[in-house]
Amino acid sequence: QVQLVESGGGLVQTGGSLRLSCAASGSISSIDAMGWFRQAPGMQRELVAQVTSRGFTRYADSVKGRFTISRDNAKTTVFLQMNSLKPEDTAVYYCNKARIDRGAYSYDNYWGQGTQVTVSS
């Protein structure tokens, strides 16, 4: 079972940038998809970015054009480059892995500690 550890969060001003990293304990090359989620206080966890094993990406509308997800199979790491950050991006960010289940990407039920991102206005 591949374990995931998030890092790279912090405090940044509006308009700033952060790069999050998700380090896997093993190879992620055979994982169907990797995703970055976030959860703000009092809100449900939401998927903000996903990259499949074939390199296809998709983003939540709220982050399109600002966030970029990438994966480096050789280094067993998935990144989330976040630019033009806004206060509403403030949340705990988590990464997770998914498998294809009956035609859809099914993410694990286990969640790590995540990494806090705080954007000041």
Phi, psi and omega in degrees: 000124181281128176263147183238138178230124181268150176202170175106355179289174179168191179257130181217153178278160176307133182092351181280184183227152172217153175237116178268147177236145176234106183265128180260148181282348178214188181293140177253006186296333182263000180282134186297320180202153174236143182224152170252130178242165172215154178220117176269158181305129179076004183244161175282153175292137181230148176278124180255333181202145180219143173228132181269172179296338178268000177093005177284139182238154171211154187225153170294147182303326185291344183241357181303135180085350181244326182252147176224126177259141177213158179227143179239096184299325182294329183255006178052044181224144174241137183245155170227106176274122183242117180243165178049049185294147181238157177305327180288355173276354180298125183181172167269129182255136182233149169248157182204166181239151185230153171239158178278125181228109180054043174086000180233158178277123181248116182273155180298154175277345180276135178236138177281194182281340180075181178223132186280131172242124179234124180247118181270147182270000000 
